[in-house]
mmCIF file of C-alpha atoms in Angstrom:
data_model
loop_
_atom_site.group_PDB
_atom_site.id
_atom_site.type_symbol
_atom_site.label_atom_id
_atom_site.label_comp_id
_atom_site.label_asym_id
_atom_site.label_seq_id
_atom_site.Cartn_x
_atom_site.Cartn_y
_atom_site.Cartn_z
ATOM 1 C CA MET A 1 0.480 108.720 -247.225
ATOM 2 C CA LEU A 2 -0.731 106.598 -244.302
ATOM 3 C CA LYS A 3 2.472 107.156 -242.329
ATOM 4 C CA TYR A 4 2.152 110.943 -242.590
ATOM 5 C CA ILE A 5 -1.458 110.838 -241.414
ATOM 6 C CA TYR A 6 -0.315 108.923 -238.358
ATOM 7 C CA TRP A 7 2.477 111.409 -237.740
ATOM 8 C CA PHE A 8 0.292 114.511 -237.795
ATOM 9 C CA THR A 9 -2.262 112.759 -235.575
ATOM 10 C CA LEU A 10 0.490 111.953 -233.090
ATOM 11 C CA LYS A 11 2.426 115.199 -233.253
ATOM 12 C CA SER A 12 0.709 116.842 -230.283
ATOM 13 C CA PHE A 13 1.283 113.709 -228.205
ATOM 14 C CA MET A 14 5.009 113.350 -228.842
ATOM 15 C CA PRO A 15 7.281 113.192 -225.770
ATOM 16 C CA LYS A 16 10.172 115.578 -225.327
ATOM 17 C CA ARG A 17 12.785 113.170 -226.640
ATOM 18 C CA ILE A 18 12.824 109.752 -228.311
ATOM 19 C CA ILE A 19 16.243 108.079 -228.152
ATOM 20 C CA VAL A 20 16.856 105.053 -230.374
ATOM 21 C CA PHE A 21 19.821 102.699 -229.987
ATOM 22 C CA GLY A 22 20.503 101.146 -233.360
ATOM 23 C CA ASN A 23 23.002 99.227 -235.428
ATOM 24 C CA GLN A 24 22.685 96.368 -237.895
ATOM 25 C CA LYS A 25 25.154 94.288 -235.894
ATOM 26 C CA GLY A 26 24.808 92.488 -232.595
ATOM 27 C CA GLY A 27 27.281 92.467 -229.733
ATOM 28 C CA THR A 28 28.004 96.200 -229.657
ATOM 29 C CA GLY A 29 26.508 96.842 -226.200
ATOM 30 C CA LYS A 30 23.283 98.588 -227.234
ATOM 31 C CA SER A 31 21.199 97.170 -224.389
ATOM 32 C CA THR A 32 23.851 97.873 -221.737
ATOM 33 C CA LEU A 33 24.274 101.456 -222.905
ATOM 34 C CA ALA A 34 20.520 101.951 -223.154
ATOM 35 C CA MET A 35 19.965 100.731 -219.597
ATOM 36 C CA HIS A 36 22.656 103.019 -218.210
ATOM 37 C CA LEU A 37 21.088 105.993 -219.987
ATOM 38 C CA VAL A 38 17.635 105.017 -218.696
ATOM 39 C CA VAL A 39 18.821 104.811 -215.077
ATOM 40 C CA SER A 40 20.650 108.115 -215.423
ATOM 41 C CA LEU A 41 17.432 109.789 -216.591
ATOM 42 C CA LEU A 42 15.375 108.147 -213.839
ATOM 43 C CA GLN A 43 17.817 109.410 -211.239
ATOM 44 C CA LYS A 44 17.278 112.908 -212.634
ATOM 45 C CA ASN A 45 13.574 112.474 -211.803
ATOM 46 C CA LYS A 46 12.599 112.098 -215.448
ATOM 47 C CA LYS A 47 9.634 109.969 -216.464
ATOM 48 C CA VAL A 48 11.110 107.313 -218.723
ATOM 49 C CA ALA A 49 9.436 104.700 -220.900
ATOM 50 C CA THR A 50 11.347 101.999 -222.740
ATOM 51 C CA ILE A 51 10.490 99.997 -225.846
ATOM 52 C CA ASP A 52 12.182 96.824 -227.024
ATOM 53 C CA VAL A 53 11.590 96.359 -230.753
ATOM 54 C CA ASP A 54 14.046 93.467 -230.628
ATOM 55 C CA ALA A 55 11.497 91.673 -228.467
ATOM 56 C CA ARG A 56 12.105 88.263 -230.068
ATOM 57 C CA GLN A 57 15.696 88.181 -228.774
ATOM 58 C CA GLY A 58 14.686 90.372 -225.834
ATOM 59 C CA THR A 59 18.052 91.252 -224.259
ATOM 60 C CA PHE A 60 16.825 94.711 -223.224
ATOM 61 C CA SER A 61 13.582 93.244 -221.876
ATOM 62 C CA ARG A 62 15.453 90.603 -219.857
ATOM 63 C CA TYR A 63 17.728 93.287 -218.427
ATOM 64 C CA ILE A 64 14.654 95.174 -217.198
ATOM 65 C CA GLU A 65 13.010 91.974 -215.949
ATOM 66 C CA ASN A 66 16.143 91.237 -213.910
ATOM 67 C CA ARG A 67 15.978 94.768 -212.530
ATOM 68 C CA GLU A 68 12.325 94.311 -211.535
ATOM 69 C CA ILE A 69 13.286 91.163 -209.587
ATOM 70 C CA THR A 70 16.032 93.058 -207.759
ATOM 71 C CA LYS A 71 13.560 95.839 -207.000
ATOM 72 C CA ARG A 72 11.423 93.447 -204.933
ATOM 73 C CA GLU A 73 14.157 93.322 -202.310
ATOM 74 C CA ASN A 74 15.451 96.835 -202.931
ATOM 75 C CA PRO A 75 12.507 99.253 -203.347
ATOM 76 C CA GLY A 76 14.943 102.062 -204.066
ATOM 77 C CA VAL A 77 15.732 100.593 -207.480
ATOM 78 C CA LEU A 78 14.193 102.835 -210.131
ATOM 79 C CA THR A 79 12.596 101.168 -213.149
ATOM 80 C CA PRO A 80 11.119 102.508 -216.394
ATOM 81 C CA TYR A 81 7.726 101.710 -217.867
ATOM 82 C CA HIS A 82 8.644 98.983 -220.338
ATOM 83 C CA THR A 83 6.954 97.555 -223.427
ATOM 84 C CA PRO A 84 8.300 94.791 -225.695
ATOM 85 C CA LEU A 85 7.011 95.231 -229.248
ATOM 86 C CA PHE A 86 7.047 92.360 -231.733
ATOM 87 C CA GLU A 87 7.195 92.793 -235.482
ATOM 88 C CA SER A 88 3.990 92.071 -237.375
ATOM 89 C CA GLU A 89 3.569 88.560 -238.783
ATOM 90 C CA ALA A 90 1.017 89.607 -241.413
ATOM 91 C CA ASP A 91 1.164 87.600 -244.638
ATOM 92 C CA SER A 92 1.537 90.487 -247.085
ATOM 93 C CA VAL A 93 4.384 93.007 -246.955
ATOM 94 C CA LEU A 94 1.936 95.906 -247.272
ATOM 95 C CA GLU A 95 -0.183 94.677 -244.372
ATOM 96 C CA MET A 96 2.919 93.985 -242.289
ATOM 97 C CA LYS A 97 4.218 97.531 -242.780
ATOM 98 C CA LYS A 98 0.794 98.993 -242.019
ATOM 99 C CA GLU A 99 0.428 96.955 -238.825
ATOM 100 C CA ASN A 100 3.959 97.797 -237.644
ATOM 101 C CA LEU A 101 3.324 101.502 -238.137
ATOM 102 C CA GLU A 102 -0.030 101.342 -236.361
ATOM 103 C CA ASN A 103 1.412 99.423 -233.411
ATOM 104 C CA PHE A 104 4.421 101.680 -232.974
ATOM 105 C CA SER A 105 2.417 104.872 -233.491
ATOM 106 C CA ASN A 106 -0.267 103.837 -231.018
ATOM 107 C CA LEU A 107 2.374 102.915 -228.460
ATOM 108 C CA ILE A 108 4.085 106.295 -228.819
ATOM 109 C CA LYS A 109 0.723 108.007 -228.424
ATOM 110 C CA SER A 110 0.023 106.082 -225.226
ATOM 111 C CA LEU A 111 3.345 107.278 -223.775
ATOM 112 C CA ASP A 112 2.680 110.974 -224.305
ATOM 113 C CA THR A 113 3.123 111.864 -220.606
ATOM 114 C CA PHE A 114 6.708 110.569 -220.468
ATOM 115 C CA ASP A 115 9.710 112.873 -220.723
ATOM 116 C CA TYR A 116 11.861 110.341 -222.558
ATOM 117 C CA ILE A 117 11.313 107.178 -224.537
ATOM 118 C CA VAL A 118 14.374 104.942 -224.987
ATOM 119 C CA VAL A 119 14.144 102.336 -227.745
ATOM 120 C CA ASP A 120 16.384 99.317 -228.294
ATOM 121 C CA THR A 121 16.430 97.842 -231.810
ATOM 122 C CA PRO A 122 17.684 94.533 -233.262
ATOM 123 C CA GLY A 123 21.131 93.947 -234.720
ATOM 124 C CA ASN A 124 19.615 93.454 -238.159
ATOM 125 C CA ASP A 125 17.426 95.341 -240.613
ATOM 126 C CA ASN A 126 13.645 95.031 -240.451
ATOM 127 C CA ASN A 127 10.637 97.251 -241.026
ATOM 128 C CA LEU A 128 9.813 97.817 -237.365
ATOM 129 C CA SER A 129 13.388 98.931 -236.663
ATOM 130 C CA ARG A 130 13.212 101.418 -239.538
ATOM 131 C CA ILE A 131 9.973 102.830 -238.186
ATOM 132 C CA ALA A 132 11.550 103.262 -234.748
ATOM 133 C CA HIS A 133 14.530 105.067 -236.301
ATOM 134 C CA SER A 134 12.205 107.401 -238.202
ATOM 135 C CA PHE A 135 10.569 108.548 -234.953
ATOM 136 C CA ALA A 136 13.892 109.277 -233.247
ATOM 137 C CA ASP A 137 15.115 112.616 -232.020
ATOM 138 C CA VAL A 138 18.460 110.985 -231.253
ATOM 139 C CA ILE A 139 19.969 107.832 -232.764
ATOM 140 C CA ILE A 140 22.876 106.292 -230.856
ATOM 141 C CA THR A 141 24.883 103.741 -232.833
ATOM 142 C CA PRO A 142 27.429 101.802 -230.760
ATOM 143 C CA MET A 143 30.209 100.077 -232.672
ATOM 144 C CA ASN A 144 33.070 97.921 -231.506
ATOM 145 C CA GLU A 145 36.662 99.083 -231.770
ATOM 146 C CA SER A 146 37.082 97.469 -235.166
ATOM 147 C CA PHE A 147 37.319 98.311 -238.854
ATOM 148 C CA ILE A 148 34.895 95.435 -239.376
ATOM 149 C CA ASP A 149 32.255 97.439 -237.524
ATOM 150 C CA LEU A 150 33.235 100.582 -239.420
ATOM 151 C CA ASP A 151 32.416 98.708 -242.615
ATOM 152 C CA LEU A 152 28.832 98.493 -241.403
ATOM 153 C CA LEU A 153 28.678 102.305 -241.460
ATOM 154 C CA VAL A 154 30.639 103.198 -244.557
ATOM 155 C CA ARG A 155 32.823 101.550 -247.188
ATOM 156 C CA ILE A 156 36.219 103.189 -247.542
ATOM 157 C CA ASN A 157 39.209 102.662 -249.797
ATOM 158 C CA ASP A 158 41.876 100.964 -247.701
ATOM 159 C CA SER A 159 44.790 102.832 -249.238
ATOM 160 C CA THR A 160 43.372 106.343 -249.694
ATOM 161 C CA GLU A 161 40.613 106.292 -247.040
ATOM 162 C CA THR A 162 38.282 107.693 -249.677
ATOM 163 C CA THR A 163 34.617 107.054 -248.961
ATOM 164 C CA LEU A 164 33.359 104.650 -251.592
ATOM 165 C CA LYS A 165 29.727 104.467 -250.514
ATOM 166 C CA PRO A 166 27.611 104.478 -247.361
ATOM 167 C CA SER A 167 26.742 101.098 -245.905
ATOM 168 C CA SER A 168 23.177 99.796 -245.827
ATOM 169 C CA TYR A 169 22.763 101.025 -242.246
ATOM 170 C CA ALA A 170 24.075 104.528 -243.024
ATOM 171 C CA GLU A 171 21.711 104.694 -245.997
ATOM 172 C CA MET A 172 18.845 103.579 -243.789
ATOM 173 C CA VAL A 173 19.598 106.297 -241.223
ATOM 174 C CA TRP A 174 19.822 108.877 -244.008
ATOM 175 C CA ASN A 175 16.424 107.764 -245.349
ATOM 176 C CA GLN A 176 14.851 107.993 -241.893
ATOM 177 C CA LYS A 177 16.318 111.478 -241.476
ATOM 178 C CA LYS A 178 14.532 112.453 -244.689
ATOM 179 C CA GLU A 179 11.309 110.857 -243.450
ATOM 180 C CA ARG A 180 11.549 112.869 -240.243
ATOM 181 C CA ALA A 181 12.219 116.100 -242.151
ATOM 182 C CA ILE A 182 9.206 115.530 -244.403
ATOM 183 C CA ARG A 183 6.945 114.782 -241.448
ATOM 184 C CA ASP A 184 7.624 117.798 -239.256
ATOM 185 C CA LYS A 185 10.833 119.454 -240.524
ATOM 186 C CA GLY A 186 12.562 117.942 -237.503
ATOM 187 C CA ASN A 187 16.177 116.816 -237.229
ATOM 188 C CA ILE A 188 17.677 113.579 -235.990
ATOM 189 C CA ASP A 189 20.918 113.841 -234.038
ATOM 190 C CA TRP A 190 22.981 110.787 -235.022
ATOM 191 C CA ILE A 191 25.722 109.766 -232.593
ATOM 192 C CA VAL A 192 28.244 107.039 -233.418
ATOM 193 C CA LEU A 193 29.746 105.690 -230.243
ATOM 194 C CA VAL A 194 32.937 103.597 -230.060
ATOM 195 C CA ASN A 195 32.217 101.001 -227.393
ATOM 196 C CA ARG A 196 33.761 97.946 -225.745
ATOM 197 C CA MET A 197 37.205 99.441 -226.180
ATOM 198 C CA SER A 198 40.327 97.496 -225.253
ATOM 199 C CA ASN A 199 42.201 98.629 -222.160
ATOM 200 C CA VAL A 200 45.382 99.158 -224.154
ATOM 201 C CA VAL A 201 45.592 101.942 -226.720
ATOM 202 C CA SER A 202 46.634 100.229 -229.947
ATOM 203 C CA LYS A 203 47.680 101.390 -233.383
ATOM 204 C CA ASN A 204 44.354 100.023 -234.652
ATOM 205 C CA ARG A 205 42.351 102.209 -232.263
ATOM 206 C CA THR A 206 44.380 105.322 -233.029
ATOM 207 C CA GLU A 207 43.839 104.760 -236.741
ATOM 208 C CA LEU A 208 40.144 104.025 -236.264
ATOM 209 C CA ASP A 209 39.641 107.228 -234.251
ATOM 210 C CA ARG A 210 41.376 109.234 -236.948
ATOM 211 C CA VAL A 211 39.274 107.757 -239.754
ATOM 212 C CA LEU A 212 36.031 108.190 -237.822
ATOM 213 C CA SER A 213 36.811 111.823 -237.088
ATOM 214 C CA ALA A 214 37.426 112.429 -240.774
ATOM 215 C CA LEU A 215 34.219 110.669 -241.780
ATOM 216 C CA ALA A 216 31.885 112.198 -239.181
ATOM 217 C CA ARG A 217 31.058 115.381 -241.074
ATOM 218 C CA ARG A 218 30.925 113.634 -244.433
ATOM 219 C CA ILE A 219 28.509 110.926 -243.282
ATOM 220 C CA GLY A 220 26.521 113.138 -240.909
ATOM 221 C CA PHE A 221 27.148 111.870 -237.374
ATOM 222 C CA ARG A 222 28.990 113.074 -234.295
ATOM 223 C CA LEU A 223 31.367 110.932 -232.258
ATOM 224 C CA ALA A 224 31.348 109.778 -228.659
ATOM 225 C CA LYS A 225 33.245 107.167 -226.667
ATOM 226 C CA GLY A 226 31.569 104.418 -224.693
ATOM 227 C CA PHE A 227 32.821 101.840 -222.232
ATOM 228 C CA LYS A 228 35.934 99.732 -222.190
ATOM 229 C CA GLU A 229 35.473 95.978 -222.180
ATOM 230 C CA ARG A 230 34.810 95.015 -218.549
ATOM 231 C CA VAL A 231 33.480 91.909 -216.777
ATOM 232 C CA ILE A 232 31.397 94.131 -214.486
ATOM 233 C CA PHE A 233 28.792 94.706 -217.200
ATOM 234 C CA ARG A 234 28.053 90.993 -217.544
ATOM 235 C CA GLU A 235 27.751 90.726 -213.776
ATOM 236 C CA LEU A 236 25.390 93.698 -213.508
ATOM 237 C CA PHE A 237 23.085 92.312 -216.212
ATOM 238 C CA LEU A 238 22.144 89.335 -214.032
ATOM 239 C CA SER A 239 20.735 91.621 -211.340
ATOM 240 C CA GLY A 240 19.485 94.282 -213.751
ATOM 241 C CA LEU A 241 21.742 96.857 -212.134
ATOM 242 C CA THR A 242 24.004 99.522 -213.581
ATOM 243 C CA LEU A 243 27.118 101.378 -212.516
ATOM 244 C CA LEU A 244 24.818 104.111 -211.213
ATOM 245 C CA ASP A 245 23.289 101.729 -208.639
ATOM 246 C CA ARG A 246 26.401 101.891 -206.483
ATOM 247 C CA ASP A 247 24.638 101.747 -203.113
ATOM 248 C CA ILE A 248 22.781 98.505 -203.795
ATOM 249 C CA SER A 249 25.188 96.627 -206.027
ATOM 250 C CA ALA A 250 26.556 93.529 -204.348
ATOM 251 C CA THR A 251 29.681 93.737 -206.468
ATOM 252 C CA GLN A 252 32.669 95.002 -204.502
ATOM 253 C CA THR A 253 33.928 98.323 -205.786
ATOM 254 C CA SER A 254 37.354 98.204 -207.407
ATOM 255 C CA LEU A 255 39.576 100.658 -209.214
ATOM 256 C CA SER A 256 38.252 99.195 -212.467
ATOM 257 C CA HIS A 257 34.677 99.939 -211.410
ATOM 258 C CA ILE A 258 35.573 103.484 -210.400
ATOM 259 C CA ALA A 259 37.167 104.007 -213.808
ATOM 260 C CA ALA A 260 34.058 102.581 -215.470
ATOM 261 C CA ARG A 261 31.846 105.062 -213.618
ATOM 262 C CA GLN A 262 34.029 107.897 -214.827
ATOM 263 C CA GLU A 263 33.638 106.592 -218.373
ATOM 264 C CA LEU A 264 29.874 106.618 -217.848
ATOM 265 C CA ASN A 265 29.920 110.213 -216.588
ATOM 266 C CA ASP A 266 32.003 111.281 -219.580
ATOM 267 C CA LEU A 267 29.670 109.437 -221.929
ATOM 268 C CA LEU A 268 26.492 111.004 -220.549
ATOM 269 C CA LYS A 269 28.079 114.437 -220.750
ATOM 270 C CA SER A 270 29.147 113.925 -224.365
ATOM 271 C CA LEU A 271 25.676 112.693 -225.379
ATOM 272 C CA ASN A 272 24.147 115.943 -224.117
ATOM 273 C CA ILE A 273 20.785 114.205 -223.884
ATOM 274 C CA THR A 274 19.127 115.882 -220.927
ATOM 275 C CA GLU A 275 17.774 119.407 -221.021
ATOM 276 C CA ASN A 276 18.215 121.893 -218.187
ATOM 277 C CA ASP A 277 19.993 119.335 -215.962
#
């Protein structure tokens, strides 16, 4: 009951769109994708706040910290209003859940003037991550180009490709969709995004794309394609920059970088995040 009281108290303060990057696996590029989306929104003159609920590892927070350092020498660098949020360390499970909900709810309320809130979550399951998912308008789940990552979404029969059962993460998303529907009859748009793709189209990728397309309607997500595996993303992290910061990036533009920017444009278009842009 407590969580619904918080929701109805917050409802009038909710921003236009809360976008949560989530997966119960690390190394899928959540923070990189989140930062590129944030910069894209900032460049569209949107007010953007960011929350890192994986604050203990803090990859998203470090990315933004690096960007703030770069901004000191390049005032034209746009940055979001950022908050790292740590999970409660209360002794009892009940108190921990209550404190997590209070902290996240109060933070959302304090960000009511922002157009978008972008949230990065840990590559594992915890209560604070579930709460963040339950507040989402959009969940973006990056996965690597691998059937191992697919197994984190759904279990399928290898020979017949019959869905055996949803994975723990898919079940969690489904439960948070129900929570959202109970709270305000709202919907969560779930996007599964194939990321860190190899530069060569392989039989594995063709098969993975086919299986994902078949599963999308059954499991309740829509598909998008992310970035290919490129060194440029590791280089940009150190300065907090993105492919959209072309005028201030010290990295020399190459054909690979141009291709990466096109991938970014295609990705943002397929996400259909912004309204009236």
